Coordinates of N, CA and C in Angstrom, one line a residue:
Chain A
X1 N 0.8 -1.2 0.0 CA 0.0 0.0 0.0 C 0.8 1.3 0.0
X2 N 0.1 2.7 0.5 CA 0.9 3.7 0.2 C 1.8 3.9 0.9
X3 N 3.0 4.5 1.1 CA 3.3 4.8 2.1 C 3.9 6.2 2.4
X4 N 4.0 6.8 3.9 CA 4.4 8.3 3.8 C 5.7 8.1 5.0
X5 N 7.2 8.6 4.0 CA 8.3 8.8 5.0 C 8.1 10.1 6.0
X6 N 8.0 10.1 7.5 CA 8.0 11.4 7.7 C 9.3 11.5 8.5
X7 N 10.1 12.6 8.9 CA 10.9 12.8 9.3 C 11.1 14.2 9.6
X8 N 11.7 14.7 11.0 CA 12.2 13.1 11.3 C 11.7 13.0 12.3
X9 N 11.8 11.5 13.0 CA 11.4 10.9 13.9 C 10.8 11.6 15.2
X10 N 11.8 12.2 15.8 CA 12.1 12.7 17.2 C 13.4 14.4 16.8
X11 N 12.4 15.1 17.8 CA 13.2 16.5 17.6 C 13.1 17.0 19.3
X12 N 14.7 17.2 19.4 CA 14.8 17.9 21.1 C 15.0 19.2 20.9
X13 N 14.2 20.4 21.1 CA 14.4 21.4 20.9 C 14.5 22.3 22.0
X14 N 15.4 24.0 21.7 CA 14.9 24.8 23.3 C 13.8 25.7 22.8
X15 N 13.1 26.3 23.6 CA 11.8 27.2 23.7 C 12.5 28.4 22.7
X16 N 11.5 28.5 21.7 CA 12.0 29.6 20.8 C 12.9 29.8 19.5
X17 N 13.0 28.3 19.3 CA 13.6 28.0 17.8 C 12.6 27.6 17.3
X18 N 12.8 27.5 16.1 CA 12.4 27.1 14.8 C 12.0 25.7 14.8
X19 N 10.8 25.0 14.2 CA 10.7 23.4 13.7 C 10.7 23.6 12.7
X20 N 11.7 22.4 11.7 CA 10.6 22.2 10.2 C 10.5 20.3 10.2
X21 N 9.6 19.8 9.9 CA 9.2 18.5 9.9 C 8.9 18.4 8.2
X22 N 9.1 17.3 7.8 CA 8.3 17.0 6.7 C 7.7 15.0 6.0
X23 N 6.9 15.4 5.1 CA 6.7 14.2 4.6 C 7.1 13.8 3.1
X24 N 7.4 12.9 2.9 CA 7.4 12.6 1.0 C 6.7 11.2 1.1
X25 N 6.3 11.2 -0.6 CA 5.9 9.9 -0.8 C 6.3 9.7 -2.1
X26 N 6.0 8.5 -2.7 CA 6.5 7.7 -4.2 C 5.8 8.4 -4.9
X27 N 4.5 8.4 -4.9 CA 3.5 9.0 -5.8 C 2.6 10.0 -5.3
X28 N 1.5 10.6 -6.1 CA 1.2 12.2 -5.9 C 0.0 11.9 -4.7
X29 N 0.0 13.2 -4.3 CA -1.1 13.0 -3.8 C -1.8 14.3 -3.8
X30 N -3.2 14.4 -3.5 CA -4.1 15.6 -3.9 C -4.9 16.4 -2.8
X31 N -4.2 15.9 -1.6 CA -4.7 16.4 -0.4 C -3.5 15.7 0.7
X32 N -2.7 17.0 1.7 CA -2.2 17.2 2.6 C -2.9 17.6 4.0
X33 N -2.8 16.9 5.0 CA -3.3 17.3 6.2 C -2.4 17.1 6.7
X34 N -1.9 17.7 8.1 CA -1.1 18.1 9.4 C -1.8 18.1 10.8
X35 N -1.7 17.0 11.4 CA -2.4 16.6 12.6 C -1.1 16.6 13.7
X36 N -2.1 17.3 14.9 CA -1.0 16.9 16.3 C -1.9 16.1 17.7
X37 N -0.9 15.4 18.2 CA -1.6 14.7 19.0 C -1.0 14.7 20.8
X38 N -1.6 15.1 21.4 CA -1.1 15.2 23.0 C -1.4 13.9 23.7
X39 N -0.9 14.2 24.3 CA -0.7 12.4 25.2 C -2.4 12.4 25.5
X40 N -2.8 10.9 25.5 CA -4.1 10.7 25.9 C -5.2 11.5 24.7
X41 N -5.0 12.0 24.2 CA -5.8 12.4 23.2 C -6.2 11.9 21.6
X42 N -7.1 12.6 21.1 CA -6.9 12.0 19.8 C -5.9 13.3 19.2
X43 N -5.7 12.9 17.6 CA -5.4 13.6 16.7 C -5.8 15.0 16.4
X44 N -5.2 16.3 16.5 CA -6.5 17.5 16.4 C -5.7 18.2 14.7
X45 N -6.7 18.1 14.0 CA -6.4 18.8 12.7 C -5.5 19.9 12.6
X46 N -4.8 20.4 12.0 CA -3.8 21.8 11.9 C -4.1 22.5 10.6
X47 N -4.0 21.5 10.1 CA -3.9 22.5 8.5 C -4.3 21.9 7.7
X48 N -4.9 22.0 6.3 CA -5.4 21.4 5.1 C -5.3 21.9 4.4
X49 N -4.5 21.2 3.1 CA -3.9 21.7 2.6 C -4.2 20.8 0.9
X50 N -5.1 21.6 -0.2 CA -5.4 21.0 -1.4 C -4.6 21.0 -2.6
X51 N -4.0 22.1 -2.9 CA -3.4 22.6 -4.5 C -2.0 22.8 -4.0
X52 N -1.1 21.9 -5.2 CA 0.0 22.3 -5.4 C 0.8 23.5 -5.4
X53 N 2.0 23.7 -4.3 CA 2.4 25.1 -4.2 C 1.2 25.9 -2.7
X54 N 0.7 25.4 -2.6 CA -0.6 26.2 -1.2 C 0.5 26.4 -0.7
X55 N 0.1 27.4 -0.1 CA 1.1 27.7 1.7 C 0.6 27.8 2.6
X56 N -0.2 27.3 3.9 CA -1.1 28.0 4.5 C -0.4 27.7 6.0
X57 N -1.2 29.2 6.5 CA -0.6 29.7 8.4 C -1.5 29.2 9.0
X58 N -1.4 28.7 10.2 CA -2.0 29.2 11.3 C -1.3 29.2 12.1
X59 N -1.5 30.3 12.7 CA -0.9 30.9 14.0 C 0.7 31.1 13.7
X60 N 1.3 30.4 14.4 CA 3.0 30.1 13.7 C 3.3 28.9 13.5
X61 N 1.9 28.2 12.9 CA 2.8 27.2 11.7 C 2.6 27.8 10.5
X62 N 3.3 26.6 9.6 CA 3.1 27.0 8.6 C 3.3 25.9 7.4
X63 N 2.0 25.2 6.7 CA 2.5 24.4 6.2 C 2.4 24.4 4.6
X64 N 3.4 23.5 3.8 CA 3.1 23.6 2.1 C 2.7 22.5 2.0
X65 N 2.4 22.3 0.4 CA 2.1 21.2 -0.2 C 2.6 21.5 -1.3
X66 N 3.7 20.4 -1.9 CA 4.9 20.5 -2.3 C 4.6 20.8 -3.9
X67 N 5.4 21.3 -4.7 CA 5.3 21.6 -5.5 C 4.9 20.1 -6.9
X68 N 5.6 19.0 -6.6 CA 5.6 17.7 -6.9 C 4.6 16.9 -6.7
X69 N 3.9 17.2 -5.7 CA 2.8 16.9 -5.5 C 2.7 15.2 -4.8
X70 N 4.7 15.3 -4.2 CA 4.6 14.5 -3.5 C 5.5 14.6 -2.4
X71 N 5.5 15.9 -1.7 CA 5.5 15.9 -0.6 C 5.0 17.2 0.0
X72 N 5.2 17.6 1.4 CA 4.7 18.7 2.3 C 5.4 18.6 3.9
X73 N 5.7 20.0 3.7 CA 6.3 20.6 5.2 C 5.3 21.4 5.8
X74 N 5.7 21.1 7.4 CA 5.0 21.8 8.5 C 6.5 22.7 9.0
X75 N 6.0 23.7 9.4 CA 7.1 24.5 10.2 C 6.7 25.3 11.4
X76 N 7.2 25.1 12.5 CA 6.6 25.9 13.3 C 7.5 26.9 14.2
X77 N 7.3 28.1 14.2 CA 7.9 29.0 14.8 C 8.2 29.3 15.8
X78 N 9.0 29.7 16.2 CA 9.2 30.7 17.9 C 8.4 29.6 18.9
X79 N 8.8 28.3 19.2 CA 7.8 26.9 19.8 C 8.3 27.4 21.1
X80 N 7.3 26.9 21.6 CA 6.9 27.2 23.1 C 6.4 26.0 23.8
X81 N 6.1 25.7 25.1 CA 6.4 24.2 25.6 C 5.0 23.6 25.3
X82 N 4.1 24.3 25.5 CA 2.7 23.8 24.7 C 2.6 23.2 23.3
X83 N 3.9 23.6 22.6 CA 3.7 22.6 20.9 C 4.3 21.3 21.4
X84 N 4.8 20.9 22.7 CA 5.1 19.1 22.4 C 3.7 18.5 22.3
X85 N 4.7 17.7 21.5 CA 3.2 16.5 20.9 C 4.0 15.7 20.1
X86 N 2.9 14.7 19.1 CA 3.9 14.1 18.1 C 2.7 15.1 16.9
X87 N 3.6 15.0 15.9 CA 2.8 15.6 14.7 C 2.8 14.4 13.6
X88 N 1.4 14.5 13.0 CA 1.8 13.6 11.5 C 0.8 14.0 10.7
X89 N 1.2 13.8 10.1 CA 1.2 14.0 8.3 C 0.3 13.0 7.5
X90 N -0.8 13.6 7.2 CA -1.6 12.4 6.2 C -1.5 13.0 4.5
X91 N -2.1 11.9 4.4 CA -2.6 12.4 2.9 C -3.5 11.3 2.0
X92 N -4.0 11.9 1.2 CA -4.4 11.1 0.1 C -4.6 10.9 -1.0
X93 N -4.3 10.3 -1.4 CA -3.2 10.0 -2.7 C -4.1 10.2 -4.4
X94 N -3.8 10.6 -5.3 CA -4.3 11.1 -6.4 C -4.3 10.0 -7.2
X95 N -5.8 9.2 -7.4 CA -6.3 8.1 -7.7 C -6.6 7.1 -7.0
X96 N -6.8 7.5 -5.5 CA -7.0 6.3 -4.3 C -8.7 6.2 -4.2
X97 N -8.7 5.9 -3.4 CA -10.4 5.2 -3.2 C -11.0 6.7 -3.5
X98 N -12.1 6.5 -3.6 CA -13.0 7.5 -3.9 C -13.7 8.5 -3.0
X99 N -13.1 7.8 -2.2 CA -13.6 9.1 -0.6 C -12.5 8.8 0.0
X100 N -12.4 9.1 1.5 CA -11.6 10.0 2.0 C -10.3 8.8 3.2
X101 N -10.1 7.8 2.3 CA -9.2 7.0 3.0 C -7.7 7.7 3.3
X102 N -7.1 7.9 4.2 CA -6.2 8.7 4.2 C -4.4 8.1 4.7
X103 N -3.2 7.8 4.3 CA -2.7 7.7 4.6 C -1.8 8.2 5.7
X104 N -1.1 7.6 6.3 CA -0.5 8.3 7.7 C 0.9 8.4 7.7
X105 N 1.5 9.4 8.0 CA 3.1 9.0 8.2 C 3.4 8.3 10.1
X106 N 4.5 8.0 9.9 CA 4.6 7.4 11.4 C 4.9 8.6 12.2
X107 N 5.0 10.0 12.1 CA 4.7 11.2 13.4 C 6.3 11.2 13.9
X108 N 5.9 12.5 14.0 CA 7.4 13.2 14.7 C 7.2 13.6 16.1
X109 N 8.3 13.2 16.9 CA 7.8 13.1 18.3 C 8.6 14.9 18.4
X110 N 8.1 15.5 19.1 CA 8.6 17.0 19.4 C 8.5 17.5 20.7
X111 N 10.0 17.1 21.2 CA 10.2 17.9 23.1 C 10.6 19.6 22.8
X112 N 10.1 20.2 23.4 CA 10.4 21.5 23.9 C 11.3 21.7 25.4
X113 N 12.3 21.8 25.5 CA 12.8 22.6 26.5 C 13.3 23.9 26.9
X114 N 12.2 23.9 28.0 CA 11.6 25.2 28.5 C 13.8 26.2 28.6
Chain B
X1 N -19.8 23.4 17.8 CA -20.6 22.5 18.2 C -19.5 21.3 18.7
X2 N -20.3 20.2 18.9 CA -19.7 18.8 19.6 C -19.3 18.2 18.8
X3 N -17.6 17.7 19.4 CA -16.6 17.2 18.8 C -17.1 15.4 18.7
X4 N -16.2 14.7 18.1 CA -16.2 13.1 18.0 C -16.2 13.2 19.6
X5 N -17.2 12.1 19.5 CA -17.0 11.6 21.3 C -16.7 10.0 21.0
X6 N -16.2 9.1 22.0 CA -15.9 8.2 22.0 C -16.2 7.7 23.2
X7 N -16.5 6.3 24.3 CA -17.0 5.6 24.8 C -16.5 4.1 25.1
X8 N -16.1 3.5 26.1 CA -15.3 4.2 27.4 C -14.4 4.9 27.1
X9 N -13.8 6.0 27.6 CA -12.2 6.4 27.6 C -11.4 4.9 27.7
X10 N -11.6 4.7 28.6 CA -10.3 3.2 29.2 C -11.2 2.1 29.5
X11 N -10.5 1.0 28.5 CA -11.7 -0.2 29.6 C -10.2 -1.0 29.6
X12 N -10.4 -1.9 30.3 CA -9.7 -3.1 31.0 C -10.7 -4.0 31.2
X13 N -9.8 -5.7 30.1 CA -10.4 -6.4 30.3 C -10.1 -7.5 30.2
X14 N -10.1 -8.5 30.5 CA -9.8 -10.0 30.4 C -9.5 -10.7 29.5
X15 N -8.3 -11.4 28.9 CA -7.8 -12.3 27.8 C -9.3 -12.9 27.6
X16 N -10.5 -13.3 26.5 CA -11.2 -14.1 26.0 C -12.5 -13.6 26.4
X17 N -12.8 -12.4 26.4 CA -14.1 -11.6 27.1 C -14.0 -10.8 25.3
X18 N -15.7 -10.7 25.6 CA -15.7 -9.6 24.1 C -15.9 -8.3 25.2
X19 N -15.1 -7.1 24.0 CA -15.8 -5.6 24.5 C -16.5 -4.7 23.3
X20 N -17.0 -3.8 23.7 CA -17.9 -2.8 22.7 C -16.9 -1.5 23.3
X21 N -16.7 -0.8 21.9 CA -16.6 0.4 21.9 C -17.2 1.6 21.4
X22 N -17.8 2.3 21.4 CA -18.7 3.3 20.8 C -18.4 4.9 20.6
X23 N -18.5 5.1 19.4 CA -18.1 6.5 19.0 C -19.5 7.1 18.5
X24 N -19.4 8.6 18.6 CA -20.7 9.6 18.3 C -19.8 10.3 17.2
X25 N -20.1 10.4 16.3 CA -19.2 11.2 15.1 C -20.3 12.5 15.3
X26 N -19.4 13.9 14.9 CA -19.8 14.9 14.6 C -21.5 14.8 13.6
X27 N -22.3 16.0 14.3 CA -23.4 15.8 13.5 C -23.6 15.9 12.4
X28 N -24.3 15.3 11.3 CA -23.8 15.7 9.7 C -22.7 15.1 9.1
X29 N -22.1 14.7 9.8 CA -20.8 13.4 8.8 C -21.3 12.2 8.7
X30 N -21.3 12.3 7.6 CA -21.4 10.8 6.7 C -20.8 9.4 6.9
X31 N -19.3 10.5 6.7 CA -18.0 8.8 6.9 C -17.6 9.1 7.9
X32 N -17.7 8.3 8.8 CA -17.1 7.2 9.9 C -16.2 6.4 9.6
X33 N -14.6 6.8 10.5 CA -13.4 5.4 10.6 C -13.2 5.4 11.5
X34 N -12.4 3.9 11.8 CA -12.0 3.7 12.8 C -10.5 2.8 13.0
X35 N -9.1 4.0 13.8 CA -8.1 3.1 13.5 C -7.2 3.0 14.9
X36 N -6.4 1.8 15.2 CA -5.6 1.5 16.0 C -4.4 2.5 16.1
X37 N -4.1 2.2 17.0 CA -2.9 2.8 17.8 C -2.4 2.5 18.7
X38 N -1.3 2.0 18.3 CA -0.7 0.9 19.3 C 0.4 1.9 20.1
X39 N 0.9 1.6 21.5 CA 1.9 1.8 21.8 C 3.3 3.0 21.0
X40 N 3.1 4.3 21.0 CA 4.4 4.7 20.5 C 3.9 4.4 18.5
X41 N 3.1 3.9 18.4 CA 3.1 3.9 16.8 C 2.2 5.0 15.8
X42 N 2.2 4.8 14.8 CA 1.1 5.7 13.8 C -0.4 4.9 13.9
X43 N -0.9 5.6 13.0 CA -2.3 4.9 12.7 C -2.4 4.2 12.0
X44 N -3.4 2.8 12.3 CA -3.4 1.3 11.2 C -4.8 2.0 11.2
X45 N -5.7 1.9 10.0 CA -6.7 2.2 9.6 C -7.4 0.8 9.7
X46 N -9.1 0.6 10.0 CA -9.5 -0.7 10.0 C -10.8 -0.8 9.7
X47 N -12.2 0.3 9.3 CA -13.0 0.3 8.5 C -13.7 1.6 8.6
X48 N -14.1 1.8 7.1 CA -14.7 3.0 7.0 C -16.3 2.7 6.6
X49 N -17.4 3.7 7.2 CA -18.4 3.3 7.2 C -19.0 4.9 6.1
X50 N -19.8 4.7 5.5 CA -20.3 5.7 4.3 C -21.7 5.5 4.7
X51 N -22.3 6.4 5.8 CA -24.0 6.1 6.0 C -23.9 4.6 6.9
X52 N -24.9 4.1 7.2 CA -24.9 2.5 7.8 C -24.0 1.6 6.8
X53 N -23.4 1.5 5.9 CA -22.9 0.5 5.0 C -21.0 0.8 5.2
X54 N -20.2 -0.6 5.1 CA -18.9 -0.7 5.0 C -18.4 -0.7 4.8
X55 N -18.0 -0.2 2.8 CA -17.7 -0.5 1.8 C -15.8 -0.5 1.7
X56 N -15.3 -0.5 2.7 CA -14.0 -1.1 3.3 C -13.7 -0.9 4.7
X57 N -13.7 -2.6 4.6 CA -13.2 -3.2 6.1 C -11.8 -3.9 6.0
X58 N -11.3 -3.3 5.0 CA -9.6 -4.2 4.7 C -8.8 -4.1 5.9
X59 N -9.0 -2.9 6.9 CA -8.3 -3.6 7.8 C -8.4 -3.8 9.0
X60 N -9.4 -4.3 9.0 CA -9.6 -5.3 10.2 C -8.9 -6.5 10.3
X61 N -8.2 -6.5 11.9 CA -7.1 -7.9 11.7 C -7.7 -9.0 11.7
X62 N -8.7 -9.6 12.2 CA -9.6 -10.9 12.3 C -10.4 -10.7 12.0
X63 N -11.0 -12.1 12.0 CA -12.8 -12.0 12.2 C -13.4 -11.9 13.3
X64 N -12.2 -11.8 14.3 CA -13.0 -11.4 15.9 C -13.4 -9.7 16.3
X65 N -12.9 -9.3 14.8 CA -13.3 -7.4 14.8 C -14.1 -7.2 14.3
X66 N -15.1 -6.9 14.6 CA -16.4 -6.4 13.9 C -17.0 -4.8 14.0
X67 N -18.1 -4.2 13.0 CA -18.5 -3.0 13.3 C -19.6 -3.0 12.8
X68 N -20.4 -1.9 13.6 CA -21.6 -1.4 12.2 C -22.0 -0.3 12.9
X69 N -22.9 0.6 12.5 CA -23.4 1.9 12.5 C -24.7 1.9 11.9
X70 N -25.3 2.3 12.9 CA -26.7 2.8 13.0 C -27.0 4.1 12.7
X71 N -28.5 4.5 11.6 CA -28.8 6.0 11.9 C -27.8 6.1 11.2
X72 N -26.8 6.0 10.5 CA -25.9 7.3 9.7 C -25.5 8.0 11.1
X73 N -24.9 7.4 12.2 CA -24.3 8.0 12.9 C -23.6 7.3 13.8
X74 N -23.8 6.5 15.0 CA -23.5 6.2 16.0 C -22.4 4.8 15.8
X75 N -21.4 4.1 16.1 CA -21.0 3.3 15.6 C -20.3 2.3 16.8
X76 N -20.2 1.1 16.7 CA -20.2 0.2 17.7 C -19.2 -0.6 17.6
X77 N -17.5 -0.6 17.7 CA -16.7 -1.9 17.3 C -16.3 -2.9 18.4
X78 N -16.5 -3.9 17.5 CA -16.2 -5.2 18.5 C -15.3 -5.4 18.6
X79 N -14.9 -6.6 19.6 CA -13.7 -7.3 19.6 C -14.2 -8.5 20.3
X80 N -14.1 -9.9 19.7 CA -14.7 -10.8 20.1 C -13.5 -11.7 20.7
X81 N -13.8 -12.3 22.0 CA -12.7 -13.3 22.6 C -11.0 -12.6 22.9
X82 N -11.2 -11.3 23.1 CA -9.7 -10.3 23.3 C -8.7 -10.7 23.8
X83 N -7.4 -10.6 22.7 CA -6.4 -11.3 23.2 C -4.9 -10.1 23.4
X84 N -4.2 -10.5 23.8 CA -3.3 -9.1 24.8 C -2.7 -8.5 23.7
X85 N -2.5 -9.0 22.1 CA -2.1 -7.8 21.6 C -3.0 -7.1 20.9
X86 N -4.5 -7.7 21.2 CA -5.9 -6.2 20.6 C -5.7 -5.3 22.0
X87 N -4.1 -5.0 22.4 CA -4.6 -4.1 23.6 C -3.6 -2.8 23.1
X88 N -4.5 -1.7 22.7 CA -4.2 -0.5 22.2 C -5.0 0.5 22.7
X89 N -5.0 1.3 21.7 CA -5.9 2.9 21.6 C -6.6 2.7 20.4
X90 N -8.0 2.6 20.5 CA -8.9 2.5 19.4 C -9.7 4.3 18.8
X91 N -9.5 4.8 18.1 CA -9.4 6.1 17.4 C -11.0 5.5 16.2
X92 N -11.8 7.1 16.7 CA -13.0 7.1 15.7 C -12.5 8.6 14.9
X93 N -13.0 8.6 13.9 CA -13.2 10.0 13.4 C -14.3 9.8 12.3
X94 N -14.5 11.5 12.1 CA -15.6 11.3 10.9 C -15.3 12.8 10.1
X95 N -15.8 12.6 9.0 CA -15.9 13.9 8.0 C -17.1 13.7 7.1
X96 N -17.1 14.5 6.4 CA -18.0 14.8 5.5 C -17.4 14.4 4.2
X97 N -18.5 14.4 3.5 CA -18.6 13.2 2.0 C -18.1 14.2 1.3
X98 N -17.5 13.8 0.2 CA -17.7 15.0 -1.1 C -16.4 15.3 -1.7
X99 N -15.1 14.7 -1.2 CA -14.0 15.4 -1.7 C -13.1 16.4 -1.0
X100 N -14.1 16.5 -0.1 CA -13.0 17.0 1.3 C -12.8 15.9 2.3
X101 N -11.5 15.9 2.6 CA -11.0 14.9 2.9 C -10.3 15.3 5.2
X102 N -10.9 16.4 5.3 CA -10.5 16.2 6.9 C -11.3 15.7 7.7
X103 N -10.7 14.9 8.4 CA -11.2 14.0 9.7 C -10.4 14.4 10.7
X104 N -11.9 14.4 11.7 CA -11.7 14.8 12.8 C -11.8 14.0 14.2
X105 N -11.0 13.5 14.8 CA -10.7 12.4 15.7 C -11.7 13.0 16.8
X106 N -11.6 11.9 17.6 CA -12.2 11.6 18.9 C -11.0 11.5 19.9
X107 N -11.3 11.5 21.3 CA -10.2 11.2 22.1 C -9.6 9.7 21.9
X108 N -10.7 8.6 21.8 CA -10.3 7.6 21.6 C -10.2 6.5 23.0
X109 N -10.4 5.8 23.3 CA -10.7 4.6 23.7 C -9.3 3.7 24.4
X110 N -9.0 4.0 25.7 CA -7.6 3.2 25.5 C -8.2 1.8 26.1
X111 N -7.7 0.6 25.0 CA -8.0 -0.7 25.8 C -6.9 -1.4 25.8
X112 N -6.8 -2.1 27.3 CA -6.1 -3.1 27.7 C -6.8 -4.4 28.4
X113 N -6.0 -5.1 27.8 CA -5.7 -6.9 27.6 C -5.5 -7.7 29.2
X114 N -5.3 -8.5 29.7 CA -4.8 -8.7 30.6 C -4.9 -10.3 30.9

């Protein structure tokens, strides 16, 4: 089946740098999403992301959907101890089922120290 | 309005006991999935429901998993005769039909084996 490399794995950071995370895959895909997840929780949506080249914010992330149309970066700014989480990266792929089955990357684990 | 709910949070339960899990998807979504999460891993996807009907259940690991949904809403997964590695985090979400493709999780269900 599909699959999505994300990387990378695990990021130890200090409060107030920069993240950048990303995904690639073999083949295209026609829809990017960016999910984070807190311990005990589910998944909470970040970004959606449809057309080739998109850039879209919220807040101080920031994510694309790759020009190739087979990959996409999350970036998040000025992180603060409230962004640890793991983040991951779905997508769905350009010719896959006909609604909304979504592939997953295996998630980037992200420490903030304060 | 009200997010995916999901039902128990945590059950604990006995090697060869069946349990029920239950998810409320967002009012107005259509598709209903539901995927594992094991330990430290990503998400295994295991059936998506379109209205009451299941037009993929590919990944369901046995035939001891089962599901169905009532109403175009409410949804119920089994696990028949539980054995200690069905012991994870079981994840509902739902979206809307049509070519938009975000799904919105639930907290999710932690179950353990014993």
């Amino acid at each position: 089946g599909q699959q999505l490399n994300q990387s990378p794995q695990s990021m130890f950071i200090q409060e107030g740098e920069d993240v950048s995370m990303n995904c690639t895959s073999s083949s295209i895909f026609n829809t990017w999403l960016w999910y984070k997840q807190e311990p005990g929780e589910g998944p909470v949506l970040l970004i959606a992301l449809y057309k080739a080249g998109e850039l879209t914010s919220n807040g101080r992330l920031t994510a694309q959907f790759g020009i190739t149309r087979k990959d996409s970066f999350l970036n998040i700014s000025a992180s603060i101890p409230s962004d640890v989480g793991i983040y991951f990266c779905a997508g769905h792929p350009a010719g896959g089922t006909s609604y909304g089955k979504l592939t997953f990357g295996q998630g980037t684990i992200l420490t903030v120290h304060p | 309005g009200a997010g995916v709910s999901q039902s128990p949070s945590n059950k604990v339960t006995e090697k060869g006991k069946d349990v029920e899990l239950r998810c409320d998807p967002i009012s107005g979504h259509t598709a209903l999935y539901w995927y594992r999460q094991s330990l430290g891993q990503g998400l295994e996807f295991l059936i998506y429901f379109q209205g009451n009907s299941a037009p993929d259940k590919s990944g369901l690991p046995s035939d001891r998993f089962s599901a169905e949904r009532t109403g175009g809403s409410v949804s119920t997964l089994t696990i028949q005769r539980t054995q200690q590695e069905d012991s994870a985090v079981y994840l509902c979400a739902s979206s809307f039909s049509g070519g938009r493709y975000e799904q919105y999780f639930g907290p999710g269900t932690r179950l353990t084996v014993t």
